[in-house]
PDB file of C-alpha atoms and ligand atoms in Angstrom:
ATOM      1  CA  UNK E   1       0.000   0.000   0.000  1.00 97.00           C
ATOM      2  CA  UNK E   2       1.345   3.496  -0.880  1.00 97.00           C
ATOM      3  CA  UNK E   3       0.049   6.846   0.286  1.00 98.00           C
ATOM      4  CA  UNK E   4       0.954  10.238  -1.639  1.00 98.00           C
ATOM      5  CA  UNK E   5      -0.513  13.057  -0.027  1.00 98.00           C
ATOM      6  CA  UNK E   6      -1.359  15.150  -3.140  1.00 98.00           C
ATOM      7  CA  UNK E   7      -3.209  18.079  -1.647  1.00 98.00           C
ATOM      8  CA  UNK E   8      -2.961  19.221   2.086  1.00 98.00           C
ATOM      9  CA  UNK E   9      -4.153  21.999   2.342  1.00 98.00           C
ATOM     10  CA  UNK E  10      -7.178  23.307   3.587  1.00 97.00           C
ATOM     11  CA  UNK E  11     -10.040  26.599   2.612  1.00 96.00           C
ATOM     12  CA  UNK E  12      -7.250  29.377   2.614  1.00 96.00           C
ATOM     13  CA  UNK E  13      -4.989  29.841  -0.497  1.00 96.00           C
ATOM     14  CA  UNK E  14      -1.672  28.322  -0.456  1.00 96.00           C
ATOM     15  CA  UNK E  15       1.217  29.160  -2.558  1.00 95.00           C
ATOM     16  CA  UNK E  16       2.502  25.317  -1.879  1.00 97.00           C
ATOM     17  CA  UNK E  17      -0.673  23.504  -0.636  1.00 98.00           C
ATOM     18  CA  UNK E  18      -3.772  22.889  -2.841  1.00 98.00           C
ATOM     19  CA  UNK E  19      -6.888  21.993  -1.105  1.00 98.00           C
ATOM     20  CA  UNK E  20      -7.635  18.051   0.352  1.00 98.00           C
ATOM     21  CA  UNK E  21      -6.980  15.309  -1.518  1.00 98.00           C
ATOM     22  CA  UNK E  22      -4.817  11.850  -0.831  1.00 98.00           C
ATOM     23  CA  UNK E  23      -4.286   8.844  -2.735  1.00 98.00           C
ATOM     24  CA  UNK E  24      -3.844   5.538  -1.710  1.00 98.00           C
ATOM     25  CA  UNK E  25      -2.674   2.788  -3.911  1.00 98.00           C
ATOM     26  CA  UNK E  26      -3.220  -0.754  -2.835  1.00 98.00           C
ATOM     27  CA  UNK E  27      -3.114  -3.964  -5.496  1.00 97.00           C
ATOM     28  CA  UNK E  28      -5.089  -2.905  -8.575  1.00 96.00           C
ATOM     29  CA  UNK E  29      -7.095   0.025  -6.191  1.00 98.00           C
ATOM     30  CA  UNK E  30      -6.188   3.826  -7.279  1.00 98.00           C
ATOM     31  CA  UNK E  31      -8.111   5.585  -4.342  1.00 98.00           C
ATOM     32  CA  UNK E  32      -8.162   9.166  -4.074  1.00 98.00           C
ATOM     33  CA  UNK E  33      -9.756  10.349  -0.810  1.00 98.00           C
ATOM     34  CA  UNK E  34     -11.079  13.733  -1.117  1.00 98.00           C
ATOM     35  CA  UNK E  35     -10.833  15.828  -4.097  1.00 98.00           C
ATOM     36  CA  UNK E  36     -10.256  19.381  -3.410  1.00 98.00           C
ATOM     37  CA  UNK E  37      -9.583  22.346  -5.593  1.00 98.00           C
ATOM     38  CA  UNK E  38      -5.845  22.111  -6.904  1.00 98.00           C
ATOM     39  CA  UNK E  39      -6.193  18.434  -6.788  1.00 98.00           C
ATOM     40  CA  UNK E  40      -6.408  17.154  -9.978  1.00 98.00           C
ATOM     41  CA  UNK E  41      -3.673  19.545 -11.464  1.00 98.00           C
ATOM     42  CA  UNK E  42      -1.335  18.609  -8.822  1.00 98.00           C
ATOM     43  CA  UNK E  43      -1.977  15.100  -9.926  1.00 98.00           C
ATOM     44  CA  UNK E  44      -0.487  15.726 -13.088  1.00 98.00           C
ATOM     45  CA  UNK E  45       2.504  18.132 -11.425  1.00 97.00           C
ATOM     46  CA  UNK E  46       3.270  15.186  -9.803  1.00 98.00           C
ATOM     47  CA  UNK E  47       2.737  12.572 -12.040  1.00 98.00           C
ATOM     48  CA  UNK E  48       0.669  10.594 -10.569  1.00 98.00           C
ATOM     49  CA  UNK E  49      -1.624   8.444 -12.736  1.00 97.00           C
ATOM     50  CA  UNK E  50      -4.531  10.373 -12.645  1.00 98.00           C
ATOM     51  CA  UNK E  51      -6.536   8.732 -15.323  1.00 98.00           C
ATOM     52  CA  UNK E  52      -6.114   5.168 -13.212  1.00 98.00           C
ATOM     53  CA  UNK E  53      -7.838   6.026 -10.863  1.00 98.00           C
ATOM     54  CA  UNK E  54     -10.646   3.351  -9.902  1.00 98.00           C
ATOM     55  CA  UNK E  55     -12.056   5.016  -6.561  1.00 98.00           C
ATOM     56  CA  UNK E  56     -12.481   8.382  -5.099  1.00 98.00           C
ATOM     57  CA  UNK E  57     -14.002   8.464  -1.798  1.00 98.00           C
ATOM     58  CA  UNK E  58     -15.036  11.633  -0.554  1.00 98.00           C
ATOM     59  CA  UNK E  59     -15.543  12.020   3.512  1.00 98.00           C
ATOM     60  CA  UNK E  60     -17.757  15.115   3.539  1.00 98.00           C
ATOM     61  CA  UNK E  61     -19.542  17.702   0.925  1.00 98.00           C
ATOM     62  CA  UNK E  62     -17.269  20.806   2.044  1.00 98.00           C
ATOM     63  CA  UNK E  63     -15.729  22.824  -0.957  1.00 98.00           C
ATOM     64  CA  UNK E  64     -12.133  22.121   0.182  1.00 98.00           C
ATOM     65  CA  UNK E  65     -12.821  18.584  -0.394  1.00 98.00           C
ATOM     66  CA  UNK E  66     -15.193  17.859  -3.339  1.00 98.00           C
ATOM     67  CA  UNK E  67     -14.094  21.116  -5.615  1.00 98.00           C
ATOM     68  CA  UNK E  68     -12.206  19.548  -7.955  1.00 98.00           C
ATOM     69  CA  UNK E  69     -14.316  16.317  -8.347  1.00 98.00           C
ATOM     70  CA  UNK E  70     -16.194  17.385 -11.543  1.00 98.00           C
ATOM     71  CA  UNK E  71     -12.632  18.306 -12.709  1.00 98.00           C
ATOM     72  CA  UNK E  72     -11.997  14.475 -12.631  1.00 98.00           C
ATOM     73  CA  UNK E  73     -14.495  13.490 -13.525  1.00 98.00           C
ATOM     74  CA  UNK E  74     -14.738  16.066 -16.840  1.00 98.00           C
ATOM     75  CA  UNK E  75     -11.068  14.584 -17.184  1.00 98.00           C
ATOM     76  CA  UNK E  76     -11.705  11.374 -17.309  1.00 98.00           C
ATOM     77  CA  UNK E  77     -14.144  12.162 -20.699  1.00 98.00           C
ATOM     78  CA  UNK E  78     -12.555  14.879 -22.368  1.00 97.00           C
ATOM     79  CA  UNK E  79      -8.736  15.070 -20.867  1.00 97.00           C
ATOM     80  CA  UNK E  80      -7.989  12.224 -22.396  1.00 96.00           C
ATOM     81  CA  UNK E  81      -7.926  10.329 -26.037  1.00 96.00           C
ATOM     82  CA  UNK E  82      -9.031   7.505 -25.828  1.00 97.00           C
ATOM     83  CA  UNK E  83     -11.622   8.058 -23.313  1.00 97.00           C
ATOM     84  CA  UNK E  84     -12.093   6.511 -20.547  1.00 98.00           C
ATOM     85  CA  UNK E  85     -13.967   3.003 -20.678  1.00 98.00           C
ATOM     86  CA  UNK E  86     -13.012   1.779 -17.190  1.00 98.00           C
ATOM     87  CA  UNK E  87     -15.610   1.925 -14.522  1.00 98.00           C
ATOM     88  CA  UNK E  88     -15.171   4.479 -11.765  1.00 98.00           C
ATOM     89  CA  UNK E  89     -16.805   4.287  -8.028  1.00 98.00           C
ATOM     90  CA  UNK E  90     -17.159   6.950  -5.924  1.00 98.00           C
ATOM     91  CA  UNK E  91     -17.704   6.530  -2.365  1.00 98.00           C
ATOM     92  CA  UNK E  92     -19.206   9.102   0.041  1.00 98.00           C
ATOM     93  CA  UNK E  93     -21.807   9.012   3.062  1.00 98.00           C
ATOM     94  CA  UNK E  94     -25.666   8.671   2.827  1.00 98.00           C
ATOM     95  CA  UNK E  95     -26.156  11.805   0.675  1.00 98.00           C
ATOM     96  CA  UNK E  96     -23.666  11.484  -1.626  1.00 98.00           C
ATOM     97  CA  UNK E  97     -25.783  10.759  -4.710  1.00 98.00           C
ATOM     98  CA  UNK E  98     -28.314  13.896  -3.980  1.00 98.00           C
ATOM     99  CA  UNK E  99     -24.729  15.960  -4.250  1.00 98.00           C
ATOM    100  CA  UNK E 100     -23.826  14.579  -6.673  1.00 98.00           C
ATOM    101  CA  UNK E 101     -27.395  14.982  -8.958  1.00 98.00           C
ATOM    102  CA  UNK E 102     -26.355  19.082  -7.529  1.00 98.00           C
ATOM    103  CA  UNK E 103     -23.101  18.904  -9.175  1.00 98.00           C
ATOM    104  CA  UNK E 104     -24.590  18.027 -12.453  1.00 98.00           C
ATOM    105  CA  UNK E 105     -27.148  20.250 -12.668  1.00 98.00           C
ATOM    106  CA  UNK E 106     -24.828  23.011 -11.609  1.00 98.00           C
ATOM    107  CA  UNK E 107     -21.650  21.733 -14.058  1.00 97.00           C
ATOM    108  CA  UNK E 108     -21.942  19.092 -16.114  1.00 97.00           C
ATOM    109  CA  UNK E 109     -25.240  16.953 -16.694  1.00 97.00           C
ATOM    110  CA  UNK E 110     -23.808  13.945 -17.714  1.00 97.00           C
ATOM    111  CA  UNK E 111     -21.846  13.516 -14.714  1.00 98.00           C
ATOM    112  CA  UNK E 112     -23.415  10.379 -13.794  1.00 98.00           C
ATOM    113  CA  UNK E 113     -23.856   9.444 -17.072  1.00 98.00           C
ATOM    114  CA  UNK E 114     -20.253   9.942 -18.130  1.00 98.00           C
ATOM    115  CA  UNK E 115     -19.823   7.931 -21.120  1.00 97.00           C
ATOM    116  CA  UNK E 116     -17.988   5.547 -18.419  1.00 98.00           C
ATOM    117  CA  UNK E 117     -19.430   3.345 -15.648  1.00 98.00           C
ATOM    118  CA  UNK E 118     -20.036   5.475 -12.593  1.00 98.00           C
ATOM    119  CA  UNK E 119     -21.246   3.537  -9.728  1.00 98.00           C
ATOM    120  CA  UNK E 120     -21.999   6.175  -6.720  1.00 98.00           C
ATOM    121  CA  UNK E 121     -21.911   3.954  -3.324  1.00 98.00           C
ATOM    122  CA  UNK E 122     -23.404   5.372  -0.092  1.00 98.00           C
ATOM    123  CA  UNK E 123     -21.086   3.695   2.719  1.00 97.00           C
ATOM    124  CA  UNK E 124     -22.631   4.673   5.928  1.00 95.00           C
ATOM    125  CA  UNK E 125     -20.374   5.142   9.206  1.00 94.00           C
ATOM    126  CA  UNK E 126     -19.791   1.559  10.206  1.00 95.00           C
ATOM    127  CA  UNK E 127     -19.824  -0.186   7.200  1.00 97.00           C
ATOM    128  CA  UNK E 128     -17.464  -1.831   5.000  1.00 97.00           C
ATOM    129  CA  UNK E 129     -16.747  -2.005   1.294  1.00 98.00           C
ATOM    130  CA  UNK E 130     -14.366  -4.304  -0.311  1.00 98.00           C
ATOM    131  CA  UNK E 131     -13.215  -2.339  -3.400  1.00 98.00           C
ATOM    132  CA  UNK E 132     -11.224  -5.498  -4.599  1.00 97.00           C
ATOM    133  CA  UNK E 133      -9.970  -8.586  -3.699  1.00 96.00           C
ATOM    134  CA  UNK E 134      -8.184  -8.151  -0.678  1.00 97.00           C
ATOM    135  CA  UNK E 135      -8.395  -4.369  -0.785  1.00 98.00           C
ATOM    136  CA  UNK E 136     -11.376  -3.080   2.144  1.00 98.00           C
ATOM    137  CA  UNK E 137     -12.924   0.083   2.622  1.00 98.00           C
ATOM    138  CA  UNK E 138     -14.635   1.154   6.273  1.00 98.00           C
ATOM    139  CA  UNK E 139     -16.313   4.012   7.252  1.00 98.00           C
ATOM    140  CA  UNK E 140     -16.180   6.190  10.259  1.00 97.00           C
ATOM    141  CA  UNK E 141     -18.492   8.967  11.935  1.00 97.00           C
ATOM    142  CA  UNK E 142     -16.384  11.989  12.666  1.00 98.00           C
ATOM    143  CA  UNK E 143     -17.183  14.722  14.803  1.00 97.00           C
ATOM    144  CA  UNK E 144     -17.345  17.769  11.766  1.00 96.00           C
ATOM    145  CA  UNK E 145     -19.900  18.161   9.502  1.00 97.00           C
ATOM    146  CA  UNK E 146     -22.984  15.783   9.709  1.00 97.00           C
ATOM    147  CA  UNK E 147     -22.304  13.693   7.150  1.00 97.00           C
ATOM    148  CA  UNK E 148     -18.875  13.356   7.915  1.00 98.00           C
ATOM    149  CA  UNK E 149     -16.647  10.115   7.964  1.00 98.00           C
ATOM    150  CA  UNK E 150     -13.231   9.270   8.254  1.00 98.00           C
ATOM    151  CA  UNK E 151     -11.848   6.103   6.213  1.00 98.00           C
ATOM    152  CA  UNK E 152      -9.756   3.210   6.627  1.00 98.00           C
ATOM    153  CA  UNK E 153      -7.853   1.212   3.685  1.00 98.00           C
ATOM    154  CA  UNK E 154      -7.052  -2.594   4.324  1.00 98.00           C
ATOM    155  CA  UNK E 155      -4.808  -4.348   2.455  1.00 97.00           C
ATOM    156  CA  UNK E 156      -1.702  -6.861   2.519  1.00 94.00           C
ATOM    157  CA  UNK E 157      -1.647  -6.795   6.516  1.00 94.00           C
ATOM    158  CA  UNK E 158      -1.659  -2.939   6.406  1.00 97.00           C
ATOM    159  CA  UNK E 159      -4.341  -0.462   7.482  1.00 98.00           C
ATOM    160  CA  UNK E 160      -4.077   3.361   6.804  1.00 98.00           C
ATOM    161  CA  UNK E 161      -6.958   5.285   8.706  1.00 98.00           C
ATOM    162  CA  UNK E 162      -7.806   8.926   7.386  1.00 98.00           C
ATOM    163  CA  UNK E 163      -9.622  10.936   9.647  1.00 98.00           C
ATOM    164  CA  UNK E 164     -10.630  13.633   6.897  1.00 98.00           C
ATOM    165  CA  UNK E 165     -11.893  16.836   9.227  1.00 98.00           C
ATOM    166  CA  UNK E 166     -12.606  16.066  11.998  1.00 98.00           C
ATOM    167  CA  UNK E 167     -13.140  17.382  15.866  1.00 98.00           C
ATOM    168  CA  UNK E 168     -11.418  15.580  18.647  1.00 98.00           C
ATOM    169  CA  UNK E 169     -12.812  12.681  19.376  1.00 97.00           C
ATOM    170  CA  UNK E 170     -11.973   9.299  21.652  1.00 97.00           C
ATOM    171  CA  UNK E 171     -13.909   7.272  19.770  1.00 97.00           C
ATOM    172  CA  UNK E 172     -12.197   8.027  16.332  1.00 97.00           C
ATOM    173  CA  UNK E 173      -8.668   6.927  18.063  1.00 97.00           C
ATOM    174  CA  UNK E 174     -10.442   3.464  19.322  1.00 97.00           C
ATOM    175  CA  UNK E 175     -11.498   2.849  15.951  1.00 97.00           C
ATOM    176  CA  UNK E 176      -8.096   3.427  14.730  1.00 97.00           C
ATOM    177  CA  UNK E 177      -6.501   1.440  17.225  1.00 97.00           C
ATOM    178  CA  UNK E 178      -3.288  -0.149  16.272  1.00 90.00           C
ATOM    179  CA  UNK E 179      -3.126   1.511  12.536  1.00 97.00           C
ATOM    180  CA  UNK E 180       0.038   1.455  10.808  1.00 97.00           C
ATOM    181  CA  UNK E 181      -0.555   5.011   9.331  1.00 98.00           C
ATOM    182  CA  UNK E 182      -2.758   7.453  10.930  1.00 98.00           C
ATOM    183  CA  UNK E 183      -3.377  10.791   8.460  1.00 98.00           C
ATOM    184  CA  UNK E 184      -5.062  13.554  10.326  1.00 98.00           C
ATOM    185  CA  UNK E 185      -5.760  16.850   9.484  1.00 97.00           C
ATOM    186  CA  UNK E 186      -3.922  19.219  11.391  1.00 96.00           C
ATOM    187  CA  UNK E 187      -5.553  22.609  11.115  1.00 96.00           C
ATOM    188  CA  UNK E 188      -5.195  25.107  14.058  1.00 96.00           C
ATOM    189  CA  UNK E 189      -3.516  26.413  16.340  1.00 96.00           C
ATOM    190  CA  UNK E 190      -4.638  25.721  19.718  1.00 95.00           C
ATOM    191  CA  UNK E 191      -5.387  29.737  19.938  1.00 95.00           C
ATOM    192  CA  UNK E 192      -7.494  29.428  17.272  1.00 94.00           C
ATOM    193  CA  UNK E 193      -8.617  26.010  18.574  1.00 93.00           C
ATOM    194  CA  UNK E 194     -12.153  24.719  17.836  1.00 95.00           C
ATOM    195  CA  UNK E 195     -14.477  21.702  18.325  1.00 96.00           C
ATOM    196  CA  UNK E 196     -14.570  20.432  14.425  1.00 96.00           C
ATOM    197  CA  UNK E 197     -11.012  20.675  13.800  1.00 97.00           C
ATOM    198  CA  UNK E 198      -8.005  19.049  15.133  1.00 97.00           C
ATOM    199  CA  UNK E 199      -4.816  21.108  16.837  1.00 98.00           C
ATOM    200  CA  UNK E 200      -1.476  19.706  16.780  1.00 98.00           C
ATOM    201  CA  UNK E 201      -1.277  18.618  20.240  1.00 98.00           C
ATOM    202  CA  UNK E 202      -4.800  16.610  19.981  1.00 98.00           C
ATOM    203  CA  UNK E 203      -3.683  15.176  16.399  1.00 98.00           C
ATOM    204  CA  UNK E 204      -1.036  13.876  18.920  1.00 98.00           C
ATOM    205  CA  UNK E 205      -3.091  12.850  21.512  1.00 98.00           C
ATOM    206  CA  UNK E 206      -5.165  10.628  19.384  1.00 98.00           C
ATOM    207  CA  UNK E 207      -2.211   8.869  17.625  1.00 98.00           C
ATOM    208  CA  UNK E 208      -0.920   7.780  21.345  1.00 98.00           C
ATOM    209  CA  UNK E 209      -4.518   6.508  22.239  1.00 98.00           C
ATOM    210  CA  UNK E 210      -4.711   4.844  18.837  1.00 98.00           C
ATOM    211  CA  UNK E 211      -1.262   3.509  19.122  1.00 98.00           C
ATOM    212  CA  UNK E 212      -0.822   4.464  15.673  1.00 98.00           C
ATOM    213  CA  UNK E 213       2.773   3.243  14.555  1.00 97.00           C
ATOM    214  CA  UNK E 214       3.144   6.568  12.236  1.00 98.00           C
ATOM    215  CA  UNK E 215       1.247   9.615  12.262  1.00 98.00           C
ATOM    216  CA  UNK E 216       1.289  12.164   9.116  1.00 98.00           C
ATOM    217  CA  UNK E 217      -0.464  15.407   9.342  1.00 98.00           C
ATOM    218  CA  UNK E 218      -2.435  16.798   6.119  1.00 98.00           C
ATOM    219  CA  UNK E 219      -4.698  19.713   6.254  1.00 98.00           C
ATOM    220  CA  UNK E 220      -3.462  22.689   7.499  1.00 98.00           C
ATOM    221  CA  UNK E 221      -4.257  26.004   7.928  1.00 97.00           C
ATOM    222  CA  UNK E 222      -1.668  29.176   7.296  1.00 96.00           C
ATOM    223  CA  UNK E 223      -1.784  30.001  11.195  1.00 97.00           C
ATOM    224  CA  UNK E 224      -0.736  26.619  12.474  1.00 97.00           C
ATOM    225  CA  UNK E 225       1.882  26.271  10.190  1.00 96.00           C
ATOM    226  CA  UNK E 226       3.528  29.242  11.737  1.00 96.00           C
ATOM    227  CA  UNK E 227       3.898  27.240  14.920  1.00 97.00           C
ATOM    228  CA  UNK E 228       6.025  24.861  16.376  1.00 98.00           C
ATOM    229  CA  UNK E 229       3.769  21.897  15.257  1.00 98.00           C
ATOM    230  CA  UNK E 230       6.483  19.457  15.453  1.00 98.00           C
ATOM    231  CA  UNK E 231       6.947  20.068  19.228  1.00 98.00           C
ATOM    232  CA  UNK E 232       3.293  20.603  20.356  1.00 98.00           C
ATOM    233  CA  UNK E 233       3.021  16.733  18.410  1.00 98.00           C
ATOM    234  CA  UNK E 234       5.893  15.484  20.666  1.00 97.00           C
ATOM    235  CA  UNK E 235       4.345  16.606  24.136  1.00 97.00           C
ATOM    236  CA  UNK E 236       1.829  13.871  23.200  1.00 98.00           C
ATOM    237  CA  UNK E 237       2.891  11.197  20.862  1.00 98.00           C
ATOM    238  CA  UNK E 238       6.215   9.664  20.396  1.00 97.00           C
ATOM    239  CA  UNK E 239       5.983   7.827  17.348  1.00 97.00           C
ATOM    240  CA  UNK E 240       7.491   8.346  13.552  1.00 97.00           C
ATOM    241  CA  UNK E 241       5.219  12.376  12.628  1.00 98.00           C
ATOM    242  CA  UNK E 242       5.367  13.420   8.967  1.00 98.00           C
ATOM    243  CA  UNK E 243       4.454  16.832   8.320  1.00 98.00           C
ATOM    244  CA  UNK E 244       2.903  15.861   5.026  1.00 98.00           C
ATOM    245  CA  UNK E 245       3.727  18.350   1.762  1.00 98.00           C
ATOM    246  CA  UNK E 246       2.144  17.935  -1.395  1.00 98.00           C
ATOM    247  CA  UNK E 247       3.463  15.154  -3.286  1.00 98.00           C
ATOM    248  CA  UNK E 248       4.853  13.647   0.052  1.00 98.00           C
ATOM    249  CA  UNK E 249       4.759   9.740  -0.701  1.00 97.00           C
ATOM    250  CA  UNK E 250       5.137   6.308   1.528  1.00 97.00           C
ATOM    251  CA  UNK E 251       5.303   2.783   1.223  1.00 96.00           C
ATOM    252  CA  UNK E 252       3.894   1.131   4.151  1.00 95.00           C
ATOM    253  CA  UNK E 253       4.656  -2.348   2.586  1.00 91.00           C
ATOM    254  CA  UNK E 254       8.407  -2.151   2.350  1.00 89.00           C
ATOM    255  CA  UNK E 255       8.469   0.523   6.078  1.00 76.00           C
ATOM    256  CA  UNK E 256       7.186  -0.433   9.120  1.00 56.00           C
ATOM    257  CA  UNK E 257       7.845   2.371  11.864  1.00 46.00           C
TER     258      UNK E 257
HETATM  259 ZN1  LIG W 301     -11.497  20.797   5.101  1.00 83.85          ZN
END
């Protein structure tokens, strides 16, 4: 399994951070989670294989996450010769359809009629998808927006749990108890601290409870990147932290912290 952390930034403008978006590549799975403005251009700054992508699972409807989705989508049709044939699934919580019949009367009205398979599946928090063989999907409430979840990626003895935005909450470090990656957002400072996003210092606090073996930090805010995040991490977790860039990149098959 592979993570690349193509976007992590959040709402405000970034000269190096485009908005949310992370993909995971497990077996024959290309699974972007989130899809934020900036996203799919940084794709192709990066490289990545943007047009194999087989998944995109989105964890809440907010416009630093789903911007850039019609962008992909659109891409996948026109950016592209040959077209794409290959199905494409995206994943979201109950409600994910109805936003998605929104986006296509606002941008594009064959967005779920793409000229490619689209297959829109509502995972609610709790449940599980297996997106292929040997490659699962589960779903998490998160303490954010109401329809938010946070994800977790099984595969080849390796679980990855993304928290997407998310408040602090207990329960979301027991349910990623013993993860071998946990990505949080990071977004504020703890003067700016509030209860639907995560500070440094409780991004910390739930990788100890979780005993996560690595924690990497997406999402952040200008303020809190003009504090010591590093050390306010430390006071609370002792484990392998990544401040994550855009285009960061891991293998968790071939490094085990
Ligand atoms: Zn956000």
């Amino acid at each position: 399994m592979r993570l690349t952390t193509v976007g992590t930034g959040a709402a405000a403008p970034s000269a190096h951070r485009v908005c949310a978006g992370h993909l995971v590549e497990a077996r024959e799975v290309r699974l972007l989670m989130d899809c934020g403005s900036g996203v799919v251009h940084r794709m192709a700054t990066l490289r990545l294989d943007w047009a194999g992508i087989t998944h995109v699972a989105l964890t809440h409807f907010d416009a630093d996450h789903v911007s850039d989705l019609t962008t992909l989508l659109v891409a996948f049709r026109y950016g592209q010769l040959p077209p794409r044939s290959a199905p494409c699934t995206v994943v979201g919580p109950p409600g994910t359809r109805a936003f998605l019949e929104r986006l296509a009367a606002a941008l594009w009205d064959r967005l779920l009629e793409p000229g490619y398979p689209l297959e829109v599946r509502e995972l609610a928090a709790g449940e599980r998808l297996e997106l292929a063989d040997g490659v699962t999907l589960e779903a998490w409430k998160v303490p954010h927006t109401d329809e938010s979840v946070g994800y977790a990626v099984t595969a080849d003895d390796r679980r990855l749990v993304y928290t997407g935005d998310t408040g602090y909450d207990e329960g979301v470090a027991a349910w990623a108890a013993e993860c071998d990656l946990l990505l949080t957002e990071c977004s504020l400072p703890p003067a700016m601290a509030i209860p639907s996003h995560l500070t440094p210092a409780q991004a910390g606090r739930l990788a100890r409870l979780a005993g996560a073996r690595r924690l990497v930090l997406t999402h952040f805010y200008p303020p809190v990147e003009r504090t010591d995040v590093r050390a306010a991490v430390a006071v609370e977790y002792g484990g392998p932290v990544t401040l994550a860039g855009d285009g960061w990149t891991l293998d968790l098959n071939t490094s085990r912290a």
